[in-house]
Short mmCIF file of C-alpha atoms in Angstrom, two decimals:
data_model
loop_
_atom_site.label_atom_id
_atom_site.label_comp_id
_atom_site.label_asym_id
_atom_site.label_seq_id
_atom_site.Cartn_x
_atom_site.Cartn_y
_atom_site.Cartn_z
CA MET A 1 0.00 0.00 0.00
CA SER A 2 1.36 3.40 -0.94
CA PHE A 3 2.24 5.80 1.87
CA PHE A 4 0.22 8.48 0.07
CA ASN A 5 -2.79 6.27 -0.57
CA MET A 6 -6.22 7.68 0.36
CA ASP A 7 -6.33 5.11 3.18
CA GLY A 8 -2.74 5.81 4.18
CA PRO A 9 -1.56 7.49 7.41
CA ILE A 10 -1.03 10.95 5.86
CA PHE A 11 -4.55 11.24 4.47
CA ARG A 12 -6.06 9.80 7.65
CA PHE A 13 -4.15 12.40 9.66
CA LEU A 14 -5.21 15.25 7.36
CA ASN A 15 -8.81 14.07 7.47
CA LYS A 16 -8.70 13.99 11.26
CA MET A 17 -7.31 17.52 11.42
CA ALA A 18 -10.00 18.74 9.03
CA ASP A 19 -12.65 17.18 11.27
CA LEU A 20 -11.11 18.91 14.30
CA CYS A 21 -11.18 22.25 12.48
CA ILE A 22 -14.91 21.89 11.74
CA LEU A 23 -15.59 20.76 15.30
CA ASN A 24 -13.52 23.60 16.79
CA LEU A 25 -15.35 26.18 14.70
CA VAL A 26 -18.88 25.10 15.64
CA PHE A 27 -17.80 24.76 19.28
CA MET A 28 -16.50 28.34 19.47
CA ILE A 29 -19.57 29.73 17.74
CA CYS A 30 -21.91 27.94 20.15
CA CYS A 31 -19.88 29.19 23.15
CA LEU A 32 -20.39 32.86 22.29
CA PRO A 33 -23.56 33.40 24.38
CA VAL A 34 -21.55 32.12 27.44
CA ILE A 35 -24.66 30.54 28.95
CA THR A 36 -24.43 27.82 26.27
CA ILE A 37 -20.83 26.85 27.11
CA GLY A 38 -22.00 23.84 29.15
CA ALA A 39 -24.08 22.46 26.28
CA SER A 40 -21.24 23.21 23.84
CA LEU A 41 -18.72 21.33 25.99
CA THR A 42 -21.08 18.36 26.27
CA ALA A 43 -21.58 18.29 22.50
CA LEU A 44 -17.83 18.66 21.95
CA TYR A 45 -17.08 15.67 24.20
CA THR A 46 -19.88 13.66 22.64
CA VAL A 47 -18.04 13.88 19.32
CA THR A 48 -14.46 13.55 20.62
CA LEU A 49 -15.33 10.52 22.74
CA LYS A 50 -16.55 8.86 19.54
CA MET A 51 -13.42 10.05 17.72
CA SER A 52 -11.25 8.39 20.36
CA ARG A 53 -12.74 5.07 19.21
CA ASP A 54 -12.85 5.99 15.51
CA GLN A 55 -16.65 6.01 15.55
CA GLU A 56 -17.27 9.62 14.57
CA GLY A 57 -19.70 10.55 11.83
CA TYR A 58 -20.48 13.99 10.44
CA MET A 59 -18.88 16.52 12.80
CA ALA A 60 -21.39 19.38 12.67
CA ARG A 61 -24.45 17.13 12.56
CA SER A 62 -23.29 15.05 15.54
CA PHE A 63 -22.35 18.18 17.47
CA PHE A 64 -25.68 19.97 17.04
CA LYS A 65 -27.64 16.79 17.77
CA ALA A 66 -25.80 16.37 21.09
CA PHE A 67 -26.08 20.11 21.79
CA LYS A 68 -29.85 19.99 21.47
CA GLU A 69 -30.33 16.75 23.41
CA ASN A 70 -28.16 17.78 26.39
CA PHE A 71 -28.86 21.52 26.49
CA ARG A 72 -31.16 21.50 29.52
CA GLN A 73 -29.02 19.25 31.72
CA ALA A 74 -25.73 20.86 30.70
CA THR A 75 -27.07 24.37 31.37
CA MET A 76 -28.41 23.32 34.77
CA ILE A 77 -24.86 22.25 35.66
CA TRP A 78 -22.92 25.02 33.93
CA VAL A 79 -24.70 28.16 35.14
CA PRO A 80 -24.68 27.36 38.90
CA SER A 81 -21.09 26.09 38.63
CA LEU A 82 -19.99 29.31 36.94
CA LEU A 83 -21.73 31.45 39.55
CA LEU A 84 -20.20 29.43 42.39
CA LEU A 85 -16.80 29.74 40.78
CA PHE A 86 -17.06 33.54 40.73
CA VAL A 87 -18.27 33.56 44.34
CA MET A 88 -15.33 31.41 45.47
CA LEU A 89 -12.85 33.60 43.57
CA ALA A 90 -14.32 36.69 45.23
CA ASP A 91 -14.12 35.03 48.65
CA ILE A 92 -10.52 33.99 48.08
CA ARG A 93 -9.60 37.51 47.08
CA ILE A 94 -11.33 39.05 50.10
CA TYR A 95 -9.93 36.61 52.64
CA SER A 96 -6.43 36.76 51.13
CA SER A 97 -6.34 40.55 51.41
CA SER A 98 -7.31 40.43 55.07
CA ASN A 99 -4.61 40.15 57.72
CA ALA A 100 -6.96 38.77 60.33
CA GLY A 101 -6.13 35.19 61.27
CA LYS A 102 -9.79 34.44 61.97
CA TYR A 103 -10.41 34.33 58.21
CA GLN A 104 -7.82 31.59 57.60
CA PRO A 105 -10.30 28.67 57.95
CA LEU A 106 -12.69 30.47 55.58
CA LEU A 107 -9.85 30.95 53.07
CA ILE A 108 -8.96 27.26 53.22
CA GLY A 109 -12.63 26.35 52.78
CA ALA A 110 -12.94 28.69 49.79
CA TYR A 111 -9.89 27.08 48.15
CA LEU A 112 -11.29 23.58 48.74
CA LEU A 113 -14.66 24.52 47.25
CA PHE A 114 -12.91 26.18 44.31
CA VAL A 115 -10.99 22.97 43.55
CA LEU A 116 -14.19 20.93 43.94
CA ILE A 117 -16.00 23.15 41.43
CA ILE A 118 -13.09 22.82 38.99
CA PHE A 119 -13.31 19.03 39.25
CA LEU A 120 -17.07 19.25 38.67
CA ILE A 121 -16.66 21.41 35.56
CA ILE A 122 -13.90 19.19 34.15
CA PHE A 123 -15.78 15.92 34.66
CA SER A 124 -19.50 16.68 34.47
CA PHE A 125 -19.70 17.46 30.75
CA PRO A 126 -17.71 14.40 29.55
CA VAL A 127 -19.78 12.29 31.97
CA LEU A 128 -23.01 13.81 30.62
CA ALA A 129 -21.77 13.17 27.07
CA LYS A 130 -21.02 9.53 27.86
CA PHE A 131 -23.76 8.45 30.26
CA LYS A 132 -27.52 8.79 30.55
CA ASN A 133 -28.53 9.76 34.07
CA THR A 134 -30.29 12.38 36.18
CA THR A 135 -28.61 15.75 36.69
CA GLY A 136 -28.06 15.03 40.38
CA ASN A 137 -26.38 11.69 39.65
CA ILE A 138 -24.25 13.27 36.91
CA ILE A 139 -22.95 15.81 39.44
CA LYS A 140 -22.41 13.19 42.15
CA ASN A 141 -20.65 10.71 39.88
CA SER A 142 -18.53 13.43 38.27
CA LEU A 143 -17.11 14.35 41.67
CA LEU A 144 -16.62 10.69 42.60
CA MET A 145 -14.82 9.98 39.34
CA GLY A 146 -12.65 13.04 39.67
CA ILE A 147 -11.56 12.14 43.17
CA GLY A 148 -11.49 8.37 42.62
CA SER A 149 -9.23 8.68 39.55
CA PHE A 150 -7.13 11.49 40.95
CA GLN A 151 -3.94 10.75 39.00
CA TRP A 152 -5.80 10.69 35.69
CA SER A 153 -7.75 13.77 36.73
CA LEU A 154 -4.45 15.60 37.10
CA CYS A 155 -3.47 14.48 33.60
CA VAL A 156 -6.74 15.85 32.21
CA LEU A 157 -6.24 19.05 34.20
CA ILE A 158 -2.77 19.50 32.68
CA ILE A 159 -4.07 18.82 29.17
CA LEU A 160 -6.88 21.38 29.51
CA ILE A 161 -5.13 24.14 31.45
CA ALA A 162 -1.41 24.04 30.63
CA PRO A 163 -1.65 24.81 26.86
CA PRO A 164 -3.81 27.97 27.21
CA VAL A 165 -1.69 29.22 30.14
CA LEU A 166 1.52 28.71 28.16
CA THR A 167 -0.08 30.39 25.14
CA LEU A 168 -0.89 33.50 27.19
CA MET A 169 2.73 33.63 28.35
CA LEU A 170 4.11 33.67 24.82
CA PRO A 171 5.35 36.96 23.31
CA ARG A 172 3.06 38.77 20.89
CA SER A 173 5.49 38.02 18.07
CA LEU A 174 4.25 34.42 18.18
CA SER A 175 0.67 35.43 17.46
CA PHE A 176 0.32 32.58 14.95
CA VAL A 177 -0.17 30.29 17.97
CA TYR A 178 -3.52 31.97 18.58
CA MET A 179 -4.49 31.04 15.03
CA LEU A 180 -3.83 27.40 15.91
CA TRP A 181 -6.33 27.73 18.75
CA LEU A 182 -8.89 29.14 16.32
CA LEU A 183 -8.24 26.30 13.90
CA PHE A 184 -8.40 23.26 16.18
CA GLY A 185 -7.04 24.05 19.67
CA PHE A 186 -10.12 23.41 21.82
CA ALA A 187 -11.22 20.35 19.87
CA LEU A 188 -7.71 18.88 20.01
CA GLU A 189 -7.58 19.37 23.78
CA ALA A 190 -10.96 17.67 24.18
CA LEU A 191 -9.84 14.78 21.97
CA CYS A 192 -6.67 14.23 24.03
CA ALA A 193 -8.70 14.33 27.24
CA SER A 194 -11.27 11.96 25.72
CA TYR A 195 -8.65 9.23 25.33
CA ILE A 196 -8.03 9.41 29.08
CA PHE A 197 -11.71 9.54 29.94
CA ASP A 198 -12.69 6.71 27.61
CA TYR A 199 -9.79 4.32 28.25
CA LYS A 200 -8.60 5.10 31.80
CA ILE A 201 -11.51 6.51 33.80
CA PHE A 202 -14.90 5.51 32.41
CA PRO A 203 -14.46 1.72 31.91
CA LYS A 204 -14.63 0.83 35.61
CA TYR A 205 -17.89 2.78 35.97
CA ILE A 206 -19.70 1.11 33.08
CA LYS A 207 -22.04 -1.76 33.91
CA GLU A 208 -21.38 -5.00 32.11
CA GLU A 209 -25.10 -5.25 31.40
CA VAL A 210 -26.44 -1.93 30.18
CA SER A 211 -29.62 -0.68 31.83
CA GLY A 212 -31.64 2.48 31.74
CA SER A 213 -30.63 3.36 28.18
CA SER A 214 -32.69 5.78 26.13
CA GLU A 215 -34.72 4.74 23.12
CA GLU A 216 -32.74 7.10 20.89
CA ASP A 217 -29.43 5.58 21.89
CA PRO A 218 -29.96 1.93 22.87
CA ASP A 219 -26.22 1.33 23.31
CA ALA A 220 -25.69 4.22 25.77
CA PRO A 221 -24.18 2.92 29.03
CA ASP A 222 -25.44 3.79 32.48
CA ILE A 223 -23.22 4.62 35.45
CA ALA A 224 -22.61 1.69 37.73
CA GLU A 225 -23.67 1.89 41.37
CA ASN A 226 -20.81 2.73 43.72
#
């Protein structure tokens, strides 16, 4: 088989990058209202989790289908989490600027809650994309997965946070890096994280015999009882 064959590694790679570009574009557009970021993240992970197993279909169609189906649940998780995140950041700033020792326990508590919310945001949307469950169980299991797979959670955290932080630290002369983010940055991050979610974290939470699946997706797994 020729190296440059249509089924060869180069064309498969180029096709994958083209898919990521399409996915990245629709994701950024759907994130613009801010309130829809939760649904956009869920739709993004719905597609990248399938890509991690080479089961993806049409990027835009799959994305918008998942966006519509999960909008209510994702928004119910995203909006309160975002508000709580801002509250914790404000508390941390207030308590840190105070010299009174009596605020130290409150500062520690604010930091702990901040980390907990970060874990919830990182895990809840991939979990919602993968499993069918109630919103309360999605939140509960997201926290349990994040804490129970702490080493892999750190890997996901590094994948999602380190690249944008490093990008912001780059000099303005390297502005082409921002173009890479516009092309496929967010989708590529989600795909890398999806490999960890799908192969290292989720398998031990999937029941051997699927139950509670929806009619639209008969193969959708449920979360196993802890």
